[in-house]
mmCIF file of C-alpha atoms in Angstrom:
data_model
loop_
_atom_site.group_PDB
_atom_site.id
_atom_site.type_symbol
_atom_site.label_atom_id
_atom_site.label_comp_id
_atom_site.label_asym_id
_atom_site.label_seq_id
_atom_site.Cartn_x
_atom_site.Cartn_y
_atom_site.Cartn_z
ATOM 1 C CA UNK A 1 -129.292 37.213 26.633
ATOM 2 C CA UNK A 2 -133.067 37.262 26.686
ATOM 3 C CA UNK A 3 -134.933 36.216 23.523
ATOM 4 C CA UNK A 4 -136.376 39.734 23.100
ATOM 5 C CA UNK A 5 -132.933 41.304 23.173
ATOM 6 C CA UNK A 6 -131.557 38.712 20.733
ATOM 7 C CA UNK A 7 -134.382 39.369 18.274
ATOM 8 C CA UNK A 8 -133.877 43.119 18.593
ATOM 9 C CA UNK A 9 -130.116 42.792 18.013
ATOM 10 C CA UNK A 10 -130.692 40.577 14.975
ATOM 11 C CA UNK A 11 -133.231 43.067 13.572
ATOM 12 C CA UNK A 12 -130.888 46.024 14.111
ATOM 13 C CA UNK A 13 -127.884 44.182 12.641
ATOM 14 C CA UNK A 14 -130.004 43.253 9.615
ATOM 15 C CA UNK A 15 -131.069 46.882 9.172
ATOM 16 C CA UNK A 16 -127.436 47.976 9.521
ATOM 17 C CA UNK A 17 -126.355 45.481 6.867
ATOM 18 C CA UNK A 18 -129.107 46.528 4.475
ATOM 19 C CA UNK A 19 -128.444 50.253 4.854
ATOM 20 C CA UNK A 20 -124.665 49.846 4.875
ATOM 21 C CA UNK A 21 -124.854 47.634 1.810
ATOM 22 C CA UNK A 22 -127.051 50.171 0.028
ATOM 23 C CA UNK A 23 -124.700 53.057 0.856
ATOM 24 C CA UNK A 24 -121.725 50.981 -0.294
ATOM 25 C CA UNK A 25 -123.508 50.044 -3.525
ATOM 26 C CA UNK A 26 -124.513 53.639 -4.300
ATOM 27 C CA UNK A 27 -121.019 54.973 -3.577
ATOM 28 C CA UNK A 28 -119.464 52.235 -5.729
ATOM 29 C CA UNK A 29 -121.902 52.947 -8.548
ATOM 30 C CA UNK A 30 -120.984 56.648 -8.384
ATOM 31 C CA UNK A 31 -117.298 55.672 -8.434
ATOM 32 C CA UNK A 32 -117.844 53.517 -11.541
ATOM 33 C CA UNK A 33 -119.656 56.370 -13.270
ATOM 34 C CA UNK A 34 -117.142 59.102 -12.400
ATOM 35 C CA UNK A 35 -113.907 57.145 -11.776
ATOM 36 C CA UNK A 36 -113.365 59.444 -8.786
ATOM 37 C CA UNK A 37 -110.783 57.928 -6.427
ATOM 38 C CA UNK A 38 -112.423 59.633 -3.452
ATOM 39 C CA UNK A 39 -115.755 57.958 -4.246
ATOM 40 C CA UNK A 40 -113.970 54.622 -4.551
ATOM 41 C CA UNK A 41 -112.408 55.152 -1.129
ATOM 42 C CA UNK A 42 -115.787 56.213 0.264
ATOM 43 C CA UNK A 43 -117.347 52.962 -0.998
ATOM 44 C CA UNK A 44 -114.470 50.979 0.515
ATOM 45 C CA UNK A 45 -114.855 52.740 3.873
ATOM 46 C CA UNK A 46 -118.561 51.983 4.079
ATOM 47 C CA UNK A 47 -117.904 48.402 2.990
ATOM 48 C CA UNK A 48 -115.426 47.981 5.863
ATOM 49 C CA UNK A 49 -117.866 49.429 8.411
ATOM 50 C CA UNK A 50 -120.634 47.174 7.080
ATOM 51 C CA UNK A 51 -118.320 44.164 7.134
ATOM 52 C CA UNK A 52 -117.588 44.932 10.784
ATOM 53 C CA UNK A 53 -121.298 44.793 11.619
ATOM 54 C CA UNK A 54 -121.699 41.550 9.688
ATOM 55 C CA UNK A 55 -118.709 39.847 11.308
ATOM 56 C CA UNK A 56 -119.735 41.041 14.769
ATOM 57 C CA UNK A 57 -123.181 39.552 14.293
ATOM 58 C CA UNK A 58 -121.725 36.277 13.047
ATOM 59 C CA UNK A 59 -119.136 36.066 15.812
ATOM 60 C CA UNK A 60 -121.724 36.820 18.489
ATOM 61 C CA UNK A 61 -124.686 34.770 17.309
ATOM 62 C CA UNK A 62 -123.174 31.897 15.310
ATOM 63 C CA UNK A 63 -119.563 31.395 16.420
ATOM 64 C CA UNK A 64 -120.393 32.605 19.958
ATOM 65 C CA UNK A 65 -117.096 34.364 20.622
ATOM 66 C CA UNK A 66 -116.806 36.158 23.955
ATOM 67 C CA UNK A 67 -118.413 39.593 23.877
ATOM 68 C CA UNK A 68 -115.040 41.324 24.409
ATOM 69 C CA UNK A 69 -113.624 39.755 21.235
ATOM 70 C CA UNK A 70 -116.769 40.557 19.289
ATOM 71 C CA UNK A 71 -116.647 44.203 20.391
ATOM 72 C CA UNK A 72 -112.935 44.409 19.583
ATOM 73 C CA UNK A 73 -113.532 43.015 16.088
ATOM 74 C CA UNK A 74 -116.437 45.349 15.358
ATOM 75 C CA UNK A 75 -114.714 48.404 16.840
ATOM 76 C CA UNK A 76 -111.515 47.748 14.877
ATOM 77 C CA UNK A 77 -113.342 47.452 11.567
ATOM 78 C CA UNK A 78 -115.574 50.435 12.337
ATOM 79 C CA UNK A 79 -112.576 52.636 13.199
ATOM 80 C CA UNK A 80 -110.705 51.449 10.102
ATOM 81 C CA UNK A 81 -113.722 52.055 7.886
ATOM 82 C CA UNK A 82 -114.237 55.534 9.288
ATOM 83 C CA UNK A 83 -110.540 56.298 8.746
ATOM 84 C CA UNK A 84 -110.954 55.388 5.061
ATOM 85 C CA UNK A 85 -114.130 57.524 4.878
ATOM 86 C CA UNK A 86 -112.288 60.500 6.400
ATOM 87 C CA UNK A 87 -109.472 59.982 3.895
ATOM 88 C CA UNK A 88 -111.981 59.895 1.022
ATOM 89 C CA UNK A 89 -113.614 63.140 2.147
ATOM 90 C CA UNK A 90 -110.314 64.870 2.898
ATOM 91 C CA UNK A 91 -108.677 64.029 -0.422
ATOM 92 C CA UNK A 92 -111.733 64.665 -2.623
ATOM 93 C CA UNK A 93 -110.746 64.976 -6.289
#
């Protein structure tokens, strides 16, 4: 991978982690204030999606797993996180 692409990927992963972490934090804070189970599930879903981005970045740049394994890891966590988000929105209390 060229250095420009690596820097761009690192910058985008960092932005994803910051925004995902902020969304997770805000949803968790709303859950703590309201004790709404759907908001708790929403925070969990965003945390899973954000964790997927973090682990994909680590596995690609630090551990240097093959790209297929990195994509599988990220896609699995993203799909799981979105499933929890859908559940949280569908079951709203």
